[in-house]
Coordinates of C-alpha atoms in Angstrom, one line a residue:
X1 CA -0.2 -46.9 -1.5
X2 CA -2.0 -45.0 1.4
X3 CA -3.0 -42.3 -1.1
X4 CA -4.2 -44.0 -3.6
X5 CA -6.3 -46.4 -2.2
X6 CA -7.9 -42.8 -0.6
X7 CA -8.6 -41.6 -3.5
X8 CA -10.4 -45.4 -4.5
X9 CA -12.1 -44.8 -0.9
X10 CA -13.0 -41.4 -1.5
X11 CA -14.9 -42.1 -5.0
X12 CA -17.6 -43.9 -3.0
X13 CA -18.2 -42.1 0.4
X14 CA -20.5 -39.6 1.5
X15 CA -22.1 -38.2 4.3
X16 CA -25.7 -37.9 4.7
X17 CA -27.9 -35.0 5.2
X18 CA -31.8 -35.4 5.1
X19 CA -33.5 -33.6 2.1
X20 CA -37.0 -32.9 3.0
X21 CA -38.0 -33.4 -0.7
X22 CA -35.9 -36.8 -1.5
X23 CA -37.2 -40.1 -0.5
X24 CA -35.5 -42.9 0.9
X25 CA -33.7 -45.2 -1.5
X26 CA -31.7 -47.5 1.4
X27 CA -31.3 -47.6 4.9
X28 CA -28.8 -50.1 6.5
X29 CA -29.4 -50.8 10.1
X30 CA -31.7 -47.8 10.6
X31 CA -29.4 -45.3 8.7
X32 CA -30.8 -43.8 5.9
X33 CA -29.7 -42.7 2.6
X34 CA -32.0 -40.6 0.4
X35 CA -32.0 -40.8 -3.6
X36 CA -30.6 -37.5 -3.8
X37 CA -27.7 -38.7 -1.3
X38 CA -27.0 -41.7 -3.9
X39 CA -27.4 -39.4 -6.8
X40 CA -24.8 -36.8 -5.8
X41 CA -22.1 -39.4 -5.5
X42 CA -23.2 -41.7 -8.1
X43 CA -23.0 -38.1 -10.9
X44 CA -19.7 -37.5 -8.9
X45 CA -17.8 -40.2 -10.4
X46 CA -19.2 -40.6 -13.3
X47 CA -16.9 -38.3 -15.5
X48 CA -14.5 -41.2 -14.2
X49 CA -16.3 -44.3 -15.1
X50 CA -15.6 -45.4 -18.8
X51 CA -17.6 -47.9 -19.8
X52 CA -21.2 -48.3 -19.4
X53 CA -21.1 -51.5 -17.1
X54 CA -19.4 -49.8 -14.7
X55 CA -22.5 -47.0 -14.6
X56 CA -24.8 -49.3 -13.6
X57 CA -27.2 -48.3 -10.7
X58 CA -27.5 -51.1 -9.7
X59 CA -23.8 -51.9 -9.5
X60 CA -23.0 -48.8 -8.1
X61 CA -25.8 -49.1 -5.1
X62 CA -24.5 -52.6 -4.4
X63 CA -20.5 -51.3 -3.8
X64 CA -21.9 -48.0 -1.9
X65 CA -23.7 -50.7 0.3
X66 CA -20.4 -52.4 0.6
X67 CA -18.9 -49.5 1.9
X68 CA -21.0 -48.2 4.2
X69 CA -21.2 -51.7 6.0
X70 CA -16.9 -51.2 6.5
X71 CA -17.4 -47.6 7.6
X72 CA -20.3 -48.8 10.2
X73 CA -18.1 -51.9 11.3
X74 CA -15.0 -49.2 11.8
X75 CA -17.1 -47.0 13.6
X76 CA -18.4 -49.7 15.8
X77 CA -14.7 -50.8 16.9
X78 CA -14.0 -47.5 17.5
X79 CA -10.8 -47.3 15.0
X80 CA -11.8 -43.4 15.3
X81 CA -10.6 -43.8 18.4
X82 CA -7.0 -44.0 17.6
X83 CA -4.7 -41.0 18.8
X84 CA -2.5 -41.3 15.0
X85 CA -6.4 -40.8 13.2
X86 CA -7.8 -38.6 15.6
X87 CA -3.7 -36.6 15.0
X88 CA -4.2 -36.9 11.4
X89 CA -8.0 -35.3 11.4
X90 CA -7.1 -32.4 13.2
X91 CA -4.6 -31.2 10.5
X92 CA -6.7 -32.3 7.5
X93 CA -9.7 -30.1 8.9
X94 CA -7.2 -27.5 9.7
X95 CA -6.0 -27.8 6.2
X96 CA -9.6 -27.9 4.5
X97 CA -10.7 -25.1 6.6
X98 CA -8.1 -22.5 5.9
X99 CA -9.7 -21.1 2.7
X100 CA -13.1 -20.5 4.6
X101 CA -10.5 -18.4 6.9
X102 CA -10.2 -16.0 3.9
X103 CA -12.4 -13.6 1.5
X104 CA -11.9 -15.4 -1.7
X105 CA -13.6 -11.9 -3.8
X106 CA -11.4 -9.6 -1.0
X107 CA -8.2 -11.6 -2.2
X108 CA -8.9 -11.6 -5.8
X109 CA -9.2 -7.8 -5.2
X110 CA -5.7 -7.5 -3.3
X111 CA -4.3 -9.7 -6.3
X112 CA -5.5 -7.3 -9.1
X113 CA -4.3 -4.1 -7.0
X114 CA -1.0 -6.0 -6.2
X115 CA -0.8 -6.6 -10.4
X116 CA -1.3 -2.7 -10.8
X117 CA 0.9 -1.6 -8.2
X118 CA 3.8 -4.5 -10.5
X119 CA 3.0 -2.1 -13.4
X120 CA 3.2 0.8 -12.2
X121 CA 6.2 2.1 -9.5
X122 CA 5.3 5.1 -7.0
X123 CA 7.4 7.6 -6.1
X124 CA 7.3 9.3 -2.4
X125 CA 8.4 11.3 0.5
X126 CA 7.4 10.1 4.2
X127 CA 7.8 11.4 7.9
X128 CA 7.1 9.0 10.7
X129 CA 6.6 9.5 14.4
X130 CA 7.1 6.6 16.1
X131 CA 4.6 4.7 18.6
X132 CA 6.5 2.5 21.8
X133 CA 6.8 -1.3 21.1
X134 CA 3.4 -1.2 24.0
X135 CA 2.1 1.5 23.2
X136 CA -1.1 2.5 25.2
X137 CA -4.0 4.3 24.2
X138 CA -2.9 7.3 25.5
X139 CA 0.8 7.3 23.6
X140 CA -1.0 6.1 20.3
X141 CA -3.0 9.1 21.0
X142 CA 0.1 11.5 21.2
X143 CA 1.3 10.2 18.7
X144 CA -1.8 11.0 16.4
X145 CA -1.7 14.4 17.3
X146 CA 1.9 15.3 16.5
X147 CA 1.4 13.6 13.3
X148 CA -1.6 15.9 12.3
X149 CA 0.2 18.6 13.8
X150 CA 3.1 18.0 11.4
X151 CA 0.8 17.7 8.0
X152 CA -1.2 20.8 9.1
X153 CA 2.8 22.5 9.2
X154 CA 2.8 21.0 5.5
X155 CA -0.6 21.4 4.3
X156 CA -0.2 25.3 5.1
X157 CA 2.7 25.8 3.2
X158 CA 6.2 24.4 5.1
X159 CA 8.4 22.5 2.8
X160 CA 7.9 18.7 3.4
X161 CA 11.6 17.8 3.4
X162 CA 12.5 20.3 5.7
X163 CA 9.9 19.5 8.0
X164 CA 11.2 15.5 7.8
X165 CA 14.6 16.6 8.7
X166 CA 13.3 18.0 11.9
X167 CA 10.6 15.8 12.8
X168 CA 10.7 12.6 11.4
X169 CA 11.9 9.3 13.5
X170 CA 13.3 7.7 10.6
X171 CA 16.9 7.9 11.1
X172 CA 18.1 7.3 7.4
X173 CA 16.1 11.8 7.3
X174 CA 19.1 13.1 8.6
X175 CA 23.1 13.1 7.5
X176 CA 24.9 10.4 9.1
X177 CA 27.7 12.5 10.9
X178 CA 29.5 8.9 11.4
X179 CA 29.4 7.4 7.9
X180 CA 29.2 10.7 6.4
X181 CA 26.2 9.3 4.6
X182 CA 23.8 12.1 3.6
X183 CA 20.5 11.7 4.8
X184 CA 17.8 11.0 2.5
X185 CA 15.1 13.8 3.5
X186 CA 12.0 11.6 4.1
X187 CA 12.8 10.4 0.1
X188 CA 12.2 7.2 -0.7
X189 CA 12.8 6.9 -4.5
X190 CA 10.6 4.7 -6.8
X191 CA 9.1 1.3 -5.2
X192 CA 5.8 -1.0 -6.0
X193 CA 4.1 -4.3 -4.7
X194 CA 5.5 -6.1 -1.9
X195 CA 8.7 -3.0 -1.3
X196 CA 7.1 -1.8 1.5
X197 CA 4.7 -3.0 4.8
X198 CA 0.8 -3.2 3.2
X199 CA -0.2 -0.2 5.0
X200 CA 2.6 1.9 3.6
X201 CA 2.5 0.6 0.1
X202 CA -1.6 1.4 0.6
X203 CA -1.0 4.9 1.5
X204 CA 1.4 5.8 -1.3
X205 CA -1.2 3.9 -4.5
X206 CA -4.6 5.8 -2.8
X207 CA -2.9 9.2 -2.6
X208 CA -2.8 11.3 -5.8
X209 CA 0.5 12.8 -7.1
X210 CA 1.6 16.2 -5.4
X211 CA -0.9 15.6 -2.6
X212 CA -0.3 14.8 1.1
X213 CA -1.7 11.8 3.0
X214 CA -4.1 11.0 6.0
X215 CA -2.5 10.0 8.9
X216 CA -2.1 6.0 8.5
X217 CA -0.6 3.8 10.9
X218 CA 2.5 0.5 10.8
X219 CA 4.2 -1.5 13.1
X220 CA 6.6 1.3 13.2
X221 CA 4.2 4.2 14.1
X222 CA 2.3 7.1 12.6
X223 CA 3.0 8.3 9.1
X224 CA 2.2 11.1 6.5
X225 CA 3.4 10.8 2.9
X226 CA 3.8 12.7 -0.3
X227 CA 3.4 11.4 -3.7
X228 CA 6.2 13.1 -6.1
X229 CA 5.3 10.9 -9.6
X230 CA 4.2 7.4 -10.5
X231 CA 4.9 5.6 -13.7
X232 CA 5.0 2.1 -15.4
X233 CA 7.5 -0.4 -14.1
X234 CA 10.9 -0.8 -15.5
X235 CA 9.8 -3.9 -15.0
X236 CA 13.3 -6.1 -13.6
X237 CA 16.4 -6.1 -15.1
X238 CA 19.7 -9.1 -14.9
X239 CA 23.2 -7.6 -14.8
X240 CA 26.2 -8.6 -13.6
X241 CA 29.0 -6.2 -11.7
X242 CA 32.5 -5.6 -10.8
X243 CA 33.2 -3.9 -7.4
X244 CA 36.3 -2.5 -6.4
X245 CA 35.6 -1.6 -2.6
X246 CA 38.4 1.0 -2.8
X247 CA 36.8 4.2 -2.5
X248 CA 40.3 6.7 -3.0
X249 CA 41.2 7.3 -5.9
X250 CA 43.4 4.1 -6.2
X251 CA 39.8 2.5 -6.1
X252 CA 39.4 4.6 -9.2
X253 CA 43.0 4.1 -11.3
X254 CA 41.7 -0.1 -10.8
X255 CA 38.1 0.3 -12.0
X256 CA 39.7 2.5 -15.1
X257 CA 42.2 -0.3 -15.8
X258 CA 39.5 -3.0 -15.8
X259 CA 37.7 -0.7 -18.1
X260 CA 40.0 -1.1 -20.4
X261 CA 40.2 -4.8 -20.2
X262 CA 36.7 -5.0 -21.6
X263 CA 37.7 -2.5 -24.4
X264 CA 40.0 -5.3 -25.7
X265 CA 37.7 -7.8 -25.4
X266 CA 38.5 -9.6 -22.3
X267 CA 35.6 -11.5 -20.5
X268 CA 33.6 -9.6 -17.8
X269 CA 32.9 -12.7 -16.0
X270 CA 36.8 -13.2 -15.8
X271 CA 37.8 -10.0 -15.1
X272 CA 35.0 -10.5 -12.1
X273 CA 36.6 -13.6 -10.6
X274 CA 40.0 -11.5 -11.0
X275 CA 39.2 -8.0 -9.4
X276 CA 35.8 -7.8 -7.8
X277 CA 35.8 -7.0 -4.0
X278 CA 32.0 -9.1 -3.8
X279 CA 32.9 -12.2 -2.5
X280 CA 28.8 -13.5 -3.2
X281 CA 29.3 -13.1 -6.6
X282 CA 32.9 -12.8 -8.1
X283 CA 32.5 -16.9 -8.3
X284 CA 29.4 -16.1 -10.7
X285 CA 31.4 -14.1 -12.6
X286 CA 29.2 -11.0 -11.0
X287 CA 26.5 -12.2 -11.8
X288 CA 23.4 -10.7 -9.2
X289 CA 19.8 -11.5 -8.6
X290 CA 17.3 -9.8 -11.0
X291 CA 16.4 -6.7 -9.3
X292 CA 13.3 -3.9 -9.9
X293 CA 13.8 -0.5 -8.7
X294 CA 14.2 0.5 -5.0
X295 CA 16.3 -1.7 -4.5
X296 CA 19.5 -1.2 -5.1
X297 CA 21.3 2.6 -4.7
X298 CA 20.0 4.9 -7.3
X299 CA 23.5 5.4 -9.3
X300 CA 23.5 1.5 -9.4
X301 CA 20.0 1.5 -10.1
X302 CA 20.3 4.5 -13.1
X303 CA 23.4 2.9 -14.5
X304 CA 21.9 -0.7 -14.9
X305 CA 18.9 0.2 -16.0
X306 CA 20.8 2.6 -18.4
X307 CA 22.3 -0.2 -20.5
X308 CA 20.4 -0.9 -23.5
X309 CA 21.6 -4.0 -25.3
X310 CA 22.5 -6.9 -23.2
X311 CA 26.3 -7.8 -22.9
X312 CA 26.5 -4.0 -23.1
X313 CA 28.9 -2.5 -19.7
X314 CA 28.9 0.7 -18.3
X315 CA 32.0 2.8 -17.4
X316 CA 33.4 2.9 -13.9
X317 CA 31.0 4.7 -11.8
X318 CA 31.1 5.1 -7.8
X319 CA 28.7 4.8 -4.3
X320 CA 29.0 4.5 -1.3
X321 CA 30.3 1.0 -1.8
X322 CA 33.4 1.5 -4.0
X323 CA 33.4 1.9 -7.6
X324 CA 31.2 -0.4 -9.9
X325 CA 31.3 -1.6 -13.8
X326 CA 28.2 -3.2 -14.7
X327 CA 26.9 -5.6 -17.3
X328 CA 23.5 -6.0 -18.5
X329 CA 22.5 -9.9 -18.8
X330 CA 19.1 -9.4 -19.5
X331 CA 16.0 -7.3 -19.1
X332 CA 12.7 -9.0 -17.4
X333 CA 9.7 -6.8 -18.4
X334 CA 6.7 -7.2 -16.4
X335 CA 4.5 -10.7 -17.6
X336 CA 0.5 -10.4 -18.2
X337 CA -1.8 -10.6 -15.4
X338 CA -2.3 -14.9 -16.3
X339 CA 1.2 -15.4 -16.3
X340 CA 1.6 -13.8 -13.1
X341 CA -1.3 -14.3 -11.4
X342 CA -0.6 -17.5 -9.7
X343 CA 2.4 -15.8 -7.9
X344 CA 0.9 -12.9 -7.1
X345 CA -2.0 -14.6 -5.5
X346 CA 0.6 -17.0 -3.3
X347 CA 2.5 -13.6 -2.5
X348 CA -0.6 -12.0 -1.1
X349 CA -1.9 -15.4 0.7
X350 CA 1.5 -15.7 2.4
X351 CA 1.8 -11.9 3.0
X352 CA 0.4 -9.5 5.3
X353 CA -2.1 -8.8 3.0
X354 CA -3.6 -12.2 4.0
X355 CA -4.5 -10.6 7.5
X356 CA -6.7 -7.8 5.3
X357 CA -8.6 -10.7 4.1
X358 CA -9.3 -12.6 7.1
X359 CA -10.2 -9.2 9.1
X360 CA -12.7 -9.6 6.0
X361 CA -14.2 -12.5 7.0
X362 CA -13.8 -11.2 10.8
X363 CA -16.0 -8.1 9.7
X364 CA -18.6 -10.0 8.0
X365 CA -18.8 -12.8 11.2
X366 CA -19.3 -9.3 13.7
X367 CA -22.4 -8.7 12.0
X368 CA -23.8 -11.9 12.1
X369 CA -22.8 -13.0 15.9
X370 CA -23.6 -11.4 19.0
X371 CA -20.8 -10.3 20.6
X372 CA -20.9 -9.1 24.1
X373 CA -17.9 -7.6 26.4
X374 CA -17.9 -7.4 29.6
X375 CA -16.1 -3.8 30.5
X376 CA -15.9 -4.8 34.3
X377 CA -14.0 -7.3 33.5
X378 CA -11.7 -5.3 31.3
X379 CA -10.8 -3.2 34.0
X380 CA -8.1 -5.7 34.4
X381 CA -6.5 -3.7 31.5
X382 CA -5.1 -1.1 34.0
X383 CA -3.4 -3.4 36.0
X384 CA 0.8 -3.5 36.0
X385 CA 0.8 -7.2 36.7
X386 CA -2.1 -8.6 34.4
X387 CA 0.0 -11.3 33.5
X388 CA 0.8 -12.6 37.3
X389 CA -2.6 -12.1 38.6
X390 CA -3.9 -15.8 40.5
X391 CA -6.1 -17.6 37.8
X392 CA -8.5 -17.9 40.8
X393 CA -9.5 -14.1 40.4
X394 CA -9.6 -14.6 36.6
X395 CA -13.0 -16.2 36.3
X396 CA -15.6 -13.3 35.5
X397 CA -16.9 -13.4 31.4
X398 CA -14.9 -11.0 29.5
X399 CA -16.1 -11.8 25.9
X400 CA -19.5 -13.6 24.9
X401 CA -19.7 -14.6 20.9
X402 CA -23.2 -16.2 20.5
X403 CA -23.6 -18.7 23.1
X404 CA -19.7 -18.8 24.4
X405 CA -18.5 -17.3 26.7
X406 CA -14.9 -16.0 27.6
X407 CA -13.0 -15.5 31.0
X408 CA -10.5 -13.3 32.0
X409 CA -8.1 -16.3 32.6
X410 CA -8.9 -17.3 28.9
X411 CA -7.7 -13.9 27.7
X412 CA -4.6 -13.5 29.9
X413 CA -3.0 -16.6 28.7
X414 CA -3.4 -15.1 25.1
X415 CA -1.9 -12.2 26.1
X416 CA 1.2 -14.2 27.8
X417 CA 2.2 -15.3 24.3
X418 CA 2.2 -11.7 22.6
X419 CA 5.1 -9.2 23.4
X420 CA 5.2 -5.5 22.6
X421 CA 1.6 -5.3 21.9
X422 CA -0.3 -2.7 24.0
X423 CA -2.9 -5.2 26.3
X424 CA -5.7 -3.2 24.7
X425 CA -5.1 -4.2 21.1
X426 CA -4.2 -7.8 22.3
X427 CA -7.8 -7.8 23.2
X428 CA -8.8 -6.9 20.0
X429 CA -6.6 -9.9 18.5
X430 CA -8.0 -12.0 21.0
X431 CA -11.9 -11.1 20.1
X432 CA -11.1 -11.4 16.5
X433 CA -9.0 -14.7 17.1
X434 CA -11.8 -16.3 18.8
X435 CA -14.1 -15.1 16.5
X436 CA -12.9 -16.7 13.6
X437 CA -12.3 -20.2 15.9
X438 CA -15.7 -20.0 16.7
X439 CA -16.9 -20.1 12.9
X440 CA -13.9 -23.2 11.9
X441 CA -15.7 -24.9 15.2
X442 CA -19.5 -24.5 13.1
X443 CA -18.0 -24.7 9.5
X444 CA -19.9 -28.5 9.5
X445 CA -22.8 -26.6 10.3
X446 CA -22.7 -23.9 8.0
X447 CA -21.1 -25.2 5.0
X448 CA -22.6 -28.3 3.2
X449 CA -19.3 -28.3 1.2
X450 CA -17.0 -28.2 4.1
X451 CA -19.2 -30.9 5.8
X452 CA -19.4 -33.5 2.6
X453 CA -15.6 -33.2 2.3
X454 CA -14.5 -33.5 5.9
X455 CA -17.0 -36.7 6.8
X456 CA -15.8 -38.4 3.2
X457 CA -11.9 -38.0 4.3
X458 CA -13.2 -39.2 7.7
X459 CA -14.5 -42.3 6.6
X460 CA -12.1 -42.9 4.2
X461 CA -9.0 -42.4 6.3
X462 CA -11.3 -45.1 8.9
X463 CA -12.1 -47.6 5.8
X464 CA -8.0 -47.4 5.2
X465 CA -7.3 -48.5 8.8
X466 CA -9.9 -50.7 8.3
X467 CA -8.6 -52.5 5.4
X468 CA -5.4 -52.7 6.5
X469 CA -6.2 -54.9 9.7
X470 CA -9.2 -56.9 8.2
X471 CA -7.4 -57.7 4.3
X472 CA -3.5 -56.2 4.0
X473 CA -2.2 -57.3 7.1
X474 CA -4.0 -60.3 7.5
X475 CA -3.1 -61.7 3.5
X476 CA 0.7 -60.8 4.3
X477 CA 1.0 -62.2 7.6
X478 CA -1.4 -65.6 6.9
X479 CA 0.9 -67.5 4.5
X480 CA -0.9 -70.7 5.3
X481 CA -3.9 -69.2 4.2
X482 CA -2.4 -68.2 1.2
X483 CA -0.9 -71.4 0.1
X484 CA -4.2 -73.2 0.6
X485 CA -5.4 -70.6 -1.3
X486 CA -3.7 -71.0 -4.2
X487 CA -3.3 -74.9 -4.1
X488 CA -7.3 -74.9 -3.7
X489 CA -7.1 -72.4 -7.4
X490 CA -4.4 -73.7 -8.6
X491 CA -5.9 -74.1 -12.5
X492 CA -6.4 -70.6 -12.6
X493 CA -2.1 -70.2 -12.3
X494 CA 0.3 -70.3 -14.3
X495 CA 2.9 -71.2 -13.8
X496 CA 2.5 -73.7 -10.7
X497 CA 5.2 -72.4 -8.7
X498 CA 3.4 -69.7 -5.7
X499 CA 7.5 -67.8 -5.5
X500 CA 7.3 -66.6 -9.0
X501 CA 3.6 -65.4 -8.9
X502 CA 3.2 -64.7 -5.3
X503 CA 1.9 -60.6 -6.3
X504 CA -0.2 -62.5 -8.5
X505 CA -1.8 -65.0 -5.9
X506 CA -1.7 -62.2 -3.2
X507 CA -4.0 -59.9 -5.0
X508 CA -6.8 -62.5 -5.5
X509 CA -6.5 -63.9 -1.9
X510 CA -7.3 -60.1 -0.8
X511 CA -10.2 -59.8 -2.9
X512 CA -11.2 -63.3 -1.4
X513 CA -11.1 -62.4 1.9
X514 CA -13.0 -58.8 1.4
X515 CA -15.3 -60.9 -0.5
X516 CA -16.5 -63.4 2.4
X517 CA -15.9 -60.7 4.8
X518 CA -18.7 -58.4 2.9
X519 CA -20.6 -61.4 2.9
X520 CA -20.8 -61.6 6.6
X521 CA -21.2 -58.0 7.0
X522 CA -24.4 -58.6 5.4
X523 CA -25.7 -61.3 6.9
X524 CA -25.4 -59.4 10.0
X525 CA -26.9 -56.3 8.3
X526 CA -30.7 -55.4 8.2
X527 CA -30.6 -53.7 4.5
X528 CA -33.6 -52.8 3.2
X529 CA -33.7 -50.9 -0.9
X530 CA -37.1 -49.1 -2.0
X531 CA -37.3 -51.0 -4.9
X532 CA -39.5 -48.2 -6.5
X533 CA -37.3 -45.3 -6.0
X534 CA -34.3 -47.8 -7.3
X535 CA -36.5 -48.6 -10.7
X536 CA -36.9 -44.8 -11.1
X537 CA -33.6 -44.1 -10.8
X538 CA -32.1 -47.0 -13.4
X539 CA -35.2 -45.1 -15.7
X540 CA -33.3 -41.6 -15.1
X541 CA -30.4 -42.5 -16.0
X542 CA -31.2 -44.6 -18.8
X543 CA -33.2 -41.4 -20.3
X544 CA -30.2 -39.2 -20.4

């Protein structure tokens, strides 16, 4: 009920912002409302109106009237007041402004990369030095260098997966002397969108095949990469498996005798429930998740992708795991851009992509603001107890954005909530952070859009509360109001019993209360219509 009678509220309300160039069509108790004002809500609902008495300018100027007499009489008993609207108004603008947060053309751009990068899987090689979880300037730095020391090795002629067996600080390089798992020599196998952190999955689509990368950073450290191939997308495929977790050679004798259970026609998803070792999916009869490559091992990988015609299994074949028969269900090529567009564009807005878009907006906002910092009071960077210091000796302006300014305290307790996050790139977050609060703080100011939407939920959400004290409430609760109503109208019921068409009776008494209420709204009202500007409009519109 809420909802909709917002969206009956929300057909009529507007906010109002001079136009030098319109004139005046009505001003209620001082307040002004131009023709262009009344014209940009009037041409707003009029896709909605369907029948010409109900497009009357007249009409329509005589319920916008209406309206803005309940908005000024909520205003003036301070129903904005109220902590549950003054809650509620907080996460709608919250809500409204989170698109201005992000580079609508930058995310469009990550969207079309991200449906490239589904179509077409990469192939690479990596070594990574890692940074510490607080890393300082000077270890970021040292890290850095042995990085660039490591690609010059490369660059001049060293192999690369020798080089990441020595070097790199990605454990899965080197043989496994425990697990006897061989180690994987920097190689990564095939991967595309969304495998790998942003920067990583950056790195390996902007370097060309064969060549070596630039230093880029992650979370995890410094990195190099090669590029060994890239080609289109197996796309996904379906398939179901057996596992026998035995990895001897009894492991083997089962998988074989299962093998030839299928070859006489017995049901994989029975023989699945019978003899696999996966307890997630022998109740599925196998059955896994669709998967695209990099995911799974590469024998599992090769042998799925292997089968052809779906219902088709493949012979026994072993990992690390045990020994597998799999069945092909069905194979998922990649969709068109439209079909996949939607989710793509949720996967980067939920991502970390997203962050790439608002540092967008961040960049664009640095070179319209003036930003000052204040390196005195960074020196506060150097110091072992930053977060203990006495918010007393906090006080000097670290950060100035336009006309706001920025203590140290300010910037410590942002810094309290971050963990293993050097204090120097915490500032950075915290300029950029503040940066983009700053703008959601003017958005009113800067975006006419932002600022019609925002003031007509406002007065809406206050015309609801409104309603609901002066009309809903009151009708509900005043049953002997109600049955003189209807006793004073009773010829216009049938039949005469107020029980069996109390919804009925109800309805009208509401509209007879607003009705008389209105009524005194206006007596109390100066309202004053340029009759001129009115005529001219009614003209307009009756051109068109």
């Amino acid at each position: 009920m809420r909802k909709l009678v917002l969206v009956v509220v929300l057909s009529c309300s507007s906010i109002v912002f001079a136009q030098k160039k319109s004139k005046v069509l009505v001003t209620i108790d001082g307040e002004k409302t131009t023709v262009a004002d009344f014209k940009r809500i009037y041409e707003k609902n009029l896709d909605a109106i369907d029948n010409e008495e109900a497009k009357d300018v007249q009409k329509n100027l005589d319920l916008f009237i209406n309206y803005k007499l309940k908005v000024k009489e909520a205003y003036d008993i301070k129903l904005d007041t109220l902590a549950s609207y003054v809650k509620e108004m907080e996460t709608y603008r919250d809500q409204l402004s989170a698109p201005y947060m992000q580079d609508s053309s930058y995310i469009n751009k990550l969207v079309k990369d991200a449906y490239y990068r589904t179509k077409n899987e990469v192939k690479a090689k990596h070594i990574l030095i890692k940074t510490p979880e607080n890393a300082s300037p000077k270890d970021t730095l040292e890290a850095y260098e042995k990085i660039i020391k490591i690609r010059d090795r490369i660059i001049k002629g060293e192999d690369f997966e020798a080089v990441a067996v020595e070097t790199s600080d990605d454990p899965s390089t080197r043989d496994d002397a425990r697990s006897g798992r061989p180690g994987n020599k920097g190689n990564l196998g095939y991967f595309s969108a969304f495998r790998m952190v942003y920067p990583f999955e950056d790195a390996a689509y902007t370097t060309k095949v064969g060549e070596i990368s630039e230093p880029f950073r992650t979370r995890f450290g410094y990195h190099i990469l090669k590029v060994d191939s890239l080609r289109a997308s197996k796309g996904e495929v379906e398939v179901a498996h057996i596992l026998i977790d035995d990895t001897s050679s009894k492991g083997e004798e089962i998988a074989n005798e299962v093998y030839k259970k299928l070859q006489n026609d017995e049901q994989f998803p029975a023989l699945a429930r019978q003899y696999s070792s996966d307890v997630g999916t022998k109740s599925k009869g196998g059955k896994l998740r669709p998967f695209g490559s990099g995911v799974m091992v590469s024998s599992f990988e090769d042998a799925a992708f292997g089968l052809q015609k779906e219902g088709e299994y493949s012979k026994p074949f072993k990992t690390r795991f045990g020994w597998h028969i799999v069945q092909l269900i069905k194979k998922l090529p990649i969709a068109s851009f439209p079909e996949l567009e939607g989710e793509l564009k949720s996967k980067v807005r939920s991502g970390d992509r997203a962050q790439l878009s608002q540092k967008a907006v961040v960049n664009k906002l640095k070179k319209k603001y003036t930003i000052k910092e204040n390196e005195e009071a960074k020196a506060i960077f150097e110091m072992a107890n930053i977060k203990s210091i006495s918010k007393d000796s906090l006080q000097s302006i670290i950060l100035s954005i336009n006309d706001k300014n920025f203590t140290q305290e300010q910037f410590v307790d942002f810094l309290k909530s971050k963990r293993d996050i050097s204090v120097f790139q915490v500032f950075e977050d915290f300029k950029d952070s503040e940066i983009l609060t700053y703008y959601k703080d003017n958005l009113e100011k800067l975006e006419p859009e932002f600022a019609y939407t925002l003031q007509e939920y406002k007065d809406g959400l206050l015309l609801f509360e409104l309603m609901q004290q002066k009309i809903w409430e009151k009708s509900s609760k005043d049953t002997l109001g109600l049955k003189n109503f209807f006793e004073a109208n009773l010829s216009n019921y049938e039949p005469k019993e107020l029980d069996k068409i109390k919804g009925e009776v109800m309805n009208d008494y509401q509209n007879y209360l607003e009705k008389n209420w209105i009524a005194d709204l206006r007596r109390k009202s100066v309202i004053d219509i340029d009759k001129k500007q009115l005529k001219k409009l009614i003209k307009f519109y009756k051109s068109k």
